[in-house]
Tab-separated table of C-alpha atoms in Angstrom:
chain	number	residue	atom	x	y	z
A	102	MET	CA	81.018	-4.185	32.016
A	103	THR	CA	79.355	-4.434	28.653
A	104	THR	CA	75.871	-3.243	27.813
A	105	THR	CA	73.607	-4.332	25.061
A	106	ALA	CA	71.413	-1.952	23.096
A	107	PRO	CA	67.639	-2.664	23.086
A	108	PRO	CA	66.273	-4.084	19.901
A	109	THR	CA	64.744	-1.577	17.568
A	110	THR	CA	61.860	-1.970	15.191
A	111	PRO	CA	62.717	-1.048	11.670
A	112	GLY	CA	60.596	1.876	10.412
A	113	PRO	CA	59.537	2.806	6.966
A	114	ALA	CA	62.209	3.790	4.474
A	115	PRO	CA	62.901	7.530	4.350
A	116	GLY	CA	60.745	9.263	1.791
A	117	GLY	CA	58.444	6.190	1.370
A	118	SER	CA	54.836	5.416	2.454
A	119	SER	CA	53.835	2.788	4.947
A	120	GLU	CA	52.075	-0.453	4.033
A	121	PRO	CA	48.775	0.370	5.893
A	122	VAL	CA	48.428	3.606	3.992
A	123	ARG	CA	48.881	1.754	0.672
A	124	ARG	CA	46.284	-0.830	1.663
A	125	ALA	CA	43.786	1.864	2.604
A	126	GLY	CA	44.236	3.585	-0.746
A	127	THR	CA	43.835	0.276	-2.574
A	128	SER	CA	40.648	-0.560	-0.655
A	129	ARG	CA	39.152	2.862	-1.488
A	130	ARG	CA	39.927	2.380	-5.171
A	131	ARG	CA	38.350	-1.075	-5.065
A	132	ALA	CA	35.216	0.340	-3.396
A	133	ARG	CA	34.922	2.989	-6.124
A	134	ASN	CA	35.365	0.413	-8.859
A	135	SER	CA	32.877	-2.035	-7.284
A	136	ASP	CA	30.176	0.638	-7.355
A	137	ARG	CA	30.106	0.667	-11.106
A	138	GLY	CA	28.215	-1.428	-13.570
A	139	VAL	CA	25.830	-4.066	-12.211
A	140	ASN	CA	26.228	-3.040	-8.583
A	141	ARG	CA	25.330	0.562	-9.264
A	142	ALA	CA	22.324	-0.498	-11.338
A	143	PHE	CA	21.075	-2.810	-8.586
A	144	ARG	CA	21.497	-0.101	-5.974
A	145	TRP	CA	19.498	2.434	-8.000
A	146	THR	CA	16.866	-0.196	-8.830
A	147	ALA	CA	16.364	-1.008	-5.129
A	148	THR	CA	16.249	2.684	-4.261
A	149	GLY	CA	13.714	3.295	-7.005
A	150	ALA	CA	11.544	0.408	-5.809
A	151	GLY	CA	11.488	1.856	-2.268
A	152	ALA	CA	10.636	5.330	-3.597
A	153	LEU	CA	7.867	3.829	-5.839
A	154	ILE	CA	6.051	2.513	-2.764
A	155	LEU	CA	5.988	5.995	-1.231
A	156	ALA	CA	4.939	7.543	-4.579
A	157	VAL	CA	2.041	5.045	-4.984
A	158	LEU	CA	0.872	5.691	-1.408
A	159	ALA	CA	0.954	9.458	-2.004
A	160	ALA	CA	-0.839	9.087	-5.329
A	161	VAL	CA	-3.654	7.065	-3.747
A	162	ALA	CA	-4.049	9.611	-0.966
A	163	ILE	CA	-4.152	12.521	-3.452
A	164	PHE	CA	-6.640	10.689	-5.692
A	165	LEU	CA	-8.968	9.967	-2.764
A	166	LEU	CA	-8.749	13.524	-1.492
A	167	LEU	CA	-9.392	15.138	-4.858
A	168	ARG	CA	-12.324	12.858	-5.798
A	169	ALA	CA	-13.858	13.227	-2.321
A	170	TRP	CA	-13.577	16.989	-2.246
A	171	PRO	CA	-17.016	17.710	-3.854
A	172	ALA	CA	-18.694	15.711	-1.072
A	173	LEU	CA	-16.436	17.166	1.612
A	174	SER	CA	-17.277	20.726	0.531
A	175	ALA	CA	-21.017	20.099	0.048
A	176	GLY	CA	-23.513	20.511	2.785
A	177	GLY	CA	-25.817	17.897	4.217
A	178	ALA	CA	-28.888	19.371	2.574
A	179	GLU	CA	-27.253	19.273	-0.868
A	180	LEU	CA	-26.169	15.660	-0.359
A	181	SER	CA	-29.620	14.614	0.812
A	182	GLU	CA	-31.222	16.349	-2.187
A	183	GLN	CA	-28.950	15.021	-4.929
A	184	VAL	CA	-27.998	11.550	-3.613
A	185	ALA	CA	-30.945	9.165	-3.387
A	186	TRP	CA	-29.509	6.836	-0.716
A	187	PHE	CA	-28.067	9.587	1.515
A	188	PRO	CA	-29.987	9.910	4.811
A	189	GLU	CA	-32.379	12.818	5.035
A	190	GLY	CA	-31.045	15.705	7.109
A	191	ALA	CA	-27.711	14.065	7.795
A	192	SER	CA	-24.234	15.468	7.249
A	193	LEU	CA	-21.312	13.640	5.699
A	194	LEU	CA	-19.758	13.138	9.095
A	195	SER	CA	-22.949	11.656	10.592
A	196	PHE	CA	-23.170	9.353	7.561
A	197	VAL	CA	-19.557	8.135	7.779
A	198	GLY	CA	-19.533	7.729	11.562
A	199	PRO	CA	-21.771	4.616	11.734
A	200	LEU	CA	-19.826	3.064	8.853
A	201	ILE	CA	-16.529	3.539	10.650
A	202	PHE	CA	-18.094	2.113	13.821
A	203	GLY	CA	-19.406	-0.980	12.033
A	204	THR	CA	-16.096	-1.525	10.203
A	205	LEU	CA	-14.032	-1.336	13.428
A	206	LEU	CA	-16.502	-3.516	15.373
A	207	ALA	CA	-16.549	-6.262	12.718
A	208	ALA	CA	-12.741	-6.238	12.381
A	209	ALA	CA	-12.210	-6.262	16.151
A	210	LEU	CA	-14.545	-9.174	16.689
A	211	SER	CA	-12.901	-11.181	13.895
A	212	LEU	CA	-9.474	-10.483	15.405
A	213	VAL	CA	-10.621	-11.615	18.876
A	214	LEU	CA	-11.969	-14.844	17.384
A	215	ALA	CA	-9.066	-15.610	15.078
A	216	THR	CA	-5.948	-14.679	17.052
A	217	PRO	CA	-6.154	-17.314	19.889
A	218	VAL	CA	-7.015	-20.059	17.376
A	219	ALA	CA	-4.188	-19.009	15.046
A	220	MET	CA	-1.700	-18.978	17.931
A	221	GLY	CA	-2.803	-22.457	18.999
A	222	ILE	CA	-2.465	-23.825	15.464
A	223	ALA	CA	0.960	-22.146	15.060
A	224	LEU	CA	2.245	-23.582	18.363
A	225	PHE	CA	0.937	-27.070	17.495
A	226	ILE	CA	2.613	-27.003	14.111
A	227	SER	CA	5.901	-25.627	15.401
A	228	HIS	CA	6.319	-27.502	18.713
A	229	TYR	CA	3.910	-30.417	19.040
A	230	ALA	CA	3.009	-31.993	15.687
A	231	PRO	CA	5.253	-34.607	14.035
A	232	ARG	CA	7.137	-33.331	11.045
A	233	ARG	CA	4.890	-34.919	8.379
A	234	LEU	CA	1.710	-33.809	10.099
A	235	ALA	CA	3.078	-30.347	10.609
A	236	SER	CA	3.906	-30.026	6.934
A	237	THR	CA	0.435	-31.215	5.936
A	238	LEU	CA	-1.283	-28.857	8.353
A	239	GLY	CA	0.842	-25.977	7.065
A	240	TYR	CA	-0.269	-26.629	3.491
A	241	VAL	CA	-3.916	-26.859	4.572
A	242	VAL	CA	-3.779	-23.586	6.504
A	243	ASP	CA	-2.017	-21.845	3.592
A	244	LEU	CA	-4.706	-23.185	1.259
A	245	LEU	CA	-7.362	-21.271	3.136
A	246	ALA	CA	-5.705	-18.019	2.009
A	247	ALA	CA	-6.214	-18.945	-1.659
A	248	ILE	CA	-9.997	-19.264	-1.403
A	249	PRO	CA	-11.726	-16.254	-3.041
A	250	SER	CA	-13.841	-13.897	-0.976
A	251	VAL	CA	-16.944	-14.780	-2.998
A	252	VAL	CA	-16.659	-18.414	-1.907
A	253	TYR	CA	-16.458	-17.312	1.723
A	254	GLY	CA	-19.472	-15.094	1.109
A	255	LEU	CA	-21.521	-17.940	-0.392
A	256	TRP	CA	-20.554	-20.203	2.491
A	257	GLY	CA	-21.427	-17.505	5.014
A	258	SER	CA	-24.790	-16.682	3.452
A	259	LEU	CA	-26.062	-20.098	2.438
A	260	VAL	CA	-24.416	-22.754	4.615
A	261	LEU	CA	-23.435	-21.081	7.870
A	262	PRO	CA	-26.726	-19.352	9.003
A	263	PRO	CA	-28.727	-22.521	9.639
A	264	VAL	CA	-25.893	-23.819	11.740
A	265	VAL	CA	-25.251	-20.722	13.871
A	266	VAL	CA	-28.816	-19.480	14.347
A	267	PRO	CA	-29.497	-21.901	17.256
A	268	VAL	CA	-26.179	-20.873	18.833
A	269	TRP	CA	-26.935	-17.168	18.501
A	270	SER	CA	-30.387	-17.776	20.019
A	271	TRP	CA	-28.844	-19.566	22.976
A	272	LEU	CA	-26.415	-16.663	23.470
A	273	ALA	CA	-29.292	-14.162	23.361
A	274	ASP	CA	-31.287	-16.160	25.891
A	275	THR	CA	-28.396	-16.884	28.241
A	276	LEU	CA	-26.198	-13.795	27.948
A	277	GLY	CA	-28.777	-11.280	26.796
A	278	TRP	CA	-27.996	-9.015	29.771
A	279	PHE	CA	-24.646	-8.276	28.099
A	280	PRO	CA	-24.996	-5.535	25.397
A	281	LEU	CA	-23.153	-7.499	22.721
A	282	PHE	CA	-25.565	-10.410	22.974
A	283	ALA	CA	-28.798	-8.453	23.489
A	284	GLY	CA	-31.744	-10.227	21.899
A	285	PRO	CA	-33.835	-11.225	20.197
A	286	ALA	CA	-31.423	-12.956	17.838
A	287	SER	CA	-32.207	-12.677	14.186
A	288	PRO	CA	-33.775	-15.862	12.709
A	289	THR	CA	-31.937	-15.270	9.422
A	290	GLY	CA	-28.444	-15.335	10.894
A	291	ARG	CA	-27.402	-12.351	8.752
A	292	VAL	CA	-25.900	-10.487	11.659
A	293	LEU	CA	-22.538	-8.959	12.497
A	294	LEU	CA	-21.388	-11.923	14.592
A	295	THR	CA	-21.822	-14.198	11.579
A	296	VAL	CA	-19.772	-11.745	9.528
A	297	ALA	CA	-17.099	-11.669	12.214
A	298	LEU	CA	-16.956	-15.510	12.244
A	299	VAL	CA	-16.419	-15.603	8.439
A	300	LEU	CA	-13.809	-12.824	8.653
A	301	ALA	CA	-12.029	-14.732	11.361
A	302	VAL	CA	-11.772	-17.802	9.100
A	303	MET	CA	-10.475	-15.524	6.301
A	304	ILE	CA	-7.659	-13.936	8.371
A	305	LEU	CA	-6.799	-17.186	10.154
A	306	PRO	CA	-4.198	-18.376	7.595
A	307	ILE	CA	-2.406	-14.954	7.595
A	308	ILE	CA	-1.969	-14.837	11.382
A	309	THR	CA	-1.118	-18.549	11.581
A	310	ALA	CA	1.529	-18.497	8.866
A	311	VAL	CA	3.377	-15.496	10.298
A	312	SER	CA	3.100	-16.690	13.937
A	313	ARG	CA	4.362	-20.164	12.971
A	314	GLU	CA	7.487	-18.752	11.303
A	315	VAL	CA	8.131	-16.456	14.280
A	316	PHE	CA	7.796	-19.318	16.772
A	317	LEU	CA	10.196	-21.434	14.762
A	318	GLN	CA	12.808	-18.694	15.085
A	319	THR	CA	12.974	-19.038	18.854
A	320	PRO	CA	16.590	-19.792	19.780
A	321	LYS	CA	17.035	-23.447	20.606
A	322	LEU	CA	19.324	-22.487	23.509
A	323	HIS	CA	16.390	-20.713	25.205
A	324	GLU	CA	14.149	-23.740	24.819
A	325	GLU	CA	16.756	-26.246	25.958
A	326	ALA	CA	17.692	-24.062	28.914
A	327	ALA	CA	14.053	-23.992	30.083
A	328	LEU	CA	13.715	-27.747	29.710
A	329	ALA	CA	17.010	-28.307	31.523
A	330	LEU	CA	15.696	-26.329	34.481
A	331	GLY	CA	12.794	-28.780	34.741
A	332	ALA	CA	10.125	-26.900	32.841
A	333	THR	CA	7.384	-28.851	31.111
A	334	ARG	CA	6.648	-28.402	27.385
A	335	TRP	CA	3.919	-25.825	28.146
A	336	GLU	CA	6.101	-23.947	30.670
A	337	MET	CA	8.924	-23.805	28.088
A	338	ILE	CA	6.515	-22.367	25.512
A	339	ARG	CA	5.104	-19.880	28.041
A	340	THR	CA	8.488	-18.621	29.287
A	341	ALA	CA	10.649	-18.840	26.142
A	342	VAL	CA	8.600	-19.129	22.931
A	343	ILE	CA	5.679	-16.767	23.496
A	344	PRO	CA	7.780	-13.872	24.919
A	345	PHE	CA	10.190	-14.182	21.985
A	346	GLY	CA	7.364	-14.200	19.398
A	347	ARG	CA	5.020	-11.682	21.027
A	348	SER	CA	5.927	-8.829	18.699
A	349	GLY	CA	5.714	-11.146	15.680
A	350	VAL	CA	2.208	-12.240	16.729
A	351	ILE	CA	1.194	-8.603	17.057
A	352	SER	CA	2.474	-7.933	13.541
A	353	ALA	CA	0.565	-10.957	12.229
A	354	ALA	CA	-2.618	-9.845	13.950
A	355	MET	CA	-2.288	-6.347	12.417
A	356	LEU	CA	-1.893	-7.927	8.949
A	357	GLY	CA	-5.047	-9.875	9.559
A	358	LEU	CA	-6.794	-6.764	10.816
A	359	GLY	CA	-5.952	-4.946	7.633
A	360	ARG	CA	-7.565	-7.776	5.662
A	361	ALA	CA	-10.659	-7.676	7.819
A	362	LEU	CA	-10.991	-3.869	7.561
A	363	GLY	CA	-11.058	-3.939	3.755
A	364	GLU	CA	-13.103	-7.079	3.124
A	365	THR	CA	-16.044	-6.340	0.778
A	366	MET	CA	-17.785	-9.251	-0.919
A	367	ALA	CA	-18.186	-11.572	2.024
A	368	VAL	CA	-19.628	-8.803	4.208
A	369	LEU	CA	-21.889	-7.611	1.369
A	370	MET	CA	-23.320	-11.142	0.830
A	371	ILE	CA	-23.913	-11.941	4.489
A	372	LEU	CA	-24.792	-8.820	6.513
A	373	SER	CA	-28.247	-7.256	6.709
A	374	PRO	CA	-27.107	-3.615	6.827
A	375	GLY	CA	-28.018	-0.683	9.004
A	376	LEU	CA	-26.565	2.725	9.912
A	377	LEU	CA	-26.660	2.635	13.721
A	378	TYR	CA	-24.112	2.945	16.519
A	379	SER	CA	-25.174	-0.381	17.931
A	380	PHE	CA	-23.297	-3.085	19.805
A	381	LYS	CA	-26.129	-5.572	19.214
A	382	ILE	CA	-24.259	-8.100	17.094
A	383	LEU	CA	-27.081	-10.684	17.132
A	384	GLN	CA	-29.695	-8.437	15.594
A	385	ALA	CA	-30.102	-7.663	11.873
A	386	GLY	CA	-30.176	-4.163	10.379
A	387	GLN	CA	-27.822	-2.665	12.940
A	388	GLN	CA	-24.378	-2.118	11.378
A	389	GLN	CA	-22.639	-1.758	8.043
A	390	THR	CA	-18.994	-1.584	6.945
A	391	ILE	CA	-17.360	1.004	4.685
A	392	ALA	CA	-16.206	-1.440	1.982
A	393	ALA	CA	-19.563	-3.218	1.727
A	394	ASN	CA	-21.456	0.041	1.623
A	395	ILE	CA	-19.296	1.290	-1.293
A	396	ALA	CA	-19.910	-1.942	-3.245
A	397	ALA	CA	-23.656	-1.805	-2.531
A	398	ASP	CA	-24.285	1.881	-3.477
A	399	PHE	CA	-21.698	2.488	-6.166
A	400	PRO	CA	-23.637	1.093	-9.188
A	401	GLU	CA	-26.540	3.553	-8.749
A	402	ALA	CA	-24.565	6.563	-7.532
A	403	ASN	CA	-24.534	9.871	-9.421
A	404	PRO	CA	-21.294	11.968	-9.501
A	405	LEU	CA	-21.940	13.538	-6.089
A	406	GLY	CA	-22.840	10.132	-4.686
A	407	VAL	CA	-19.588	8.665	-6.029
A	408	SER	CA	-17.731	11.499	-4.336
A	409	ALA	CA	-19.490	10.712	-1.068
A	410	LEU	CA	-18.540	7.022	-1.345
A	411	ILE	CA	-14.934	7.941	-2.122
A	412	ALA	CA	-14.975	10.146	1.025
A	413	THR	CA	-15.881	7.060	3.037
A	414	GLY	CA	-13.025	5.238	1.251
A	415	LEU	CA	-10.718	8.056	2.326
A	416	ALA	CA	-11.786	7.382	5.937
A	417	LEU	CA	-10.963	3.671	5.512
A	418	PHE	CA	-7.588	4.614	4.056
A	419	VAL	CA	-6.779	6.769	7.090
A	420	ILE	CA	-7.967	4.053	9.512
A	421	THR	CA	-5.752	1.425	7.837
A	422	LEU	CA	-2.783	3.806	7.880
A	423	LEU	CA	-3.277	4.520	11.607
A	424	VAL	CA	-3.583	0.800	12.352
A	425	ASN	CA	-0.321	0.001	10.571
A	426	MET	CA	1.512	2.882	12.302
A	427	GLY	CA	0.244	1.727	15.684
A	428	ALA	CA	1.389	-1.808	14.951
A	429	ARG	CA	4.845	-0.622	14.010
A	430	ALA	CA	5.081	1.383	17.210
A	431	ILE	CA	4.096	-1.587	19.330
A	432	VAL	CA	6.651	-3.819	17.628
A	433	ALA	CA	9.379	-1.167	17.865
A	434	ARG	CA	9.054	-1.083	21.642
A	435	ARG	CA	10.244	-4.677	21.874
A	436	LYS	CA	12.633	-4.750	18.951
A	437	ASP	CA	15.602	-5.852	21.154
A	438	PHE	CA	13.820	-9.095	22.088
A	439	SER	CA	11.531	-9.832	19.192
A	440	GLY	CA	10.930	-12.555	16.693
A	441	ALA	CA	9.547	-10.039	14.224
A	442	ASN	CA	12.891	-8.379	13.489
């Protein structure tokens, strides 16, 4: 009986190297060679650009802290004596507190007014409007972002008050039991609710543009699957589009909030200011924002007054930083199913 030997696989030649080893060495040499010249310059340029952002942020923080230090180290009596517009007998903290309150209240009201409208516009452009109409509406919304703040301020101080005063009076008469709408409503219309309405129009294009792009990124497979299961257009948007774009909408809202927190000219031209912890948004002389207060008092401020105003700017810087960090934390919690990433 004859037997056959099993086939053998030829190995590498004695004393020689295998082909995979040669390929690995060649790929490493190519990687080293590709990191020279233009590629290395681009890599260092990108790294420098990222480091520059951190350096600028640190430089701004150091500048604000150094220039605000004279006011931070001075007592309330010294500030009241040397700064003409500083409240008598108040400390720097008691002066900054109402400004922070007014800034946060105005920004929050504008965000509440703008976000639902922006989401509705974004959904209409992305899922309801015909292509030509959607393109036209997109251009119109983006055009709102190009209007200067002074124009919004003129509109809010000259054109808007006669229109909204009857509405604010009706709110005060009908919902005056609620603290926000406590009356009597100011006959001038220069109140915080008017400011919030103008700020809402200003941040509307930011939230709309980002939300629109996020909604357009919804996977078509998700939308078609919802429609195939018998869902209506609204049910498809509610179950597939909005959950996918929720984090992106939050990011867009935080971008708009940053714009509202730092707005100066429009608030300065519309609001009748006051330094109170007051939720009465229909009455004049109740609140003031940090940015508008700096613009109003800076021209006549002495060195210590400038330091006090920069201290309020430092508070606004910290608030903006905390808002952005909070927004990133919210988005990061849903990064696995998010239209923002």
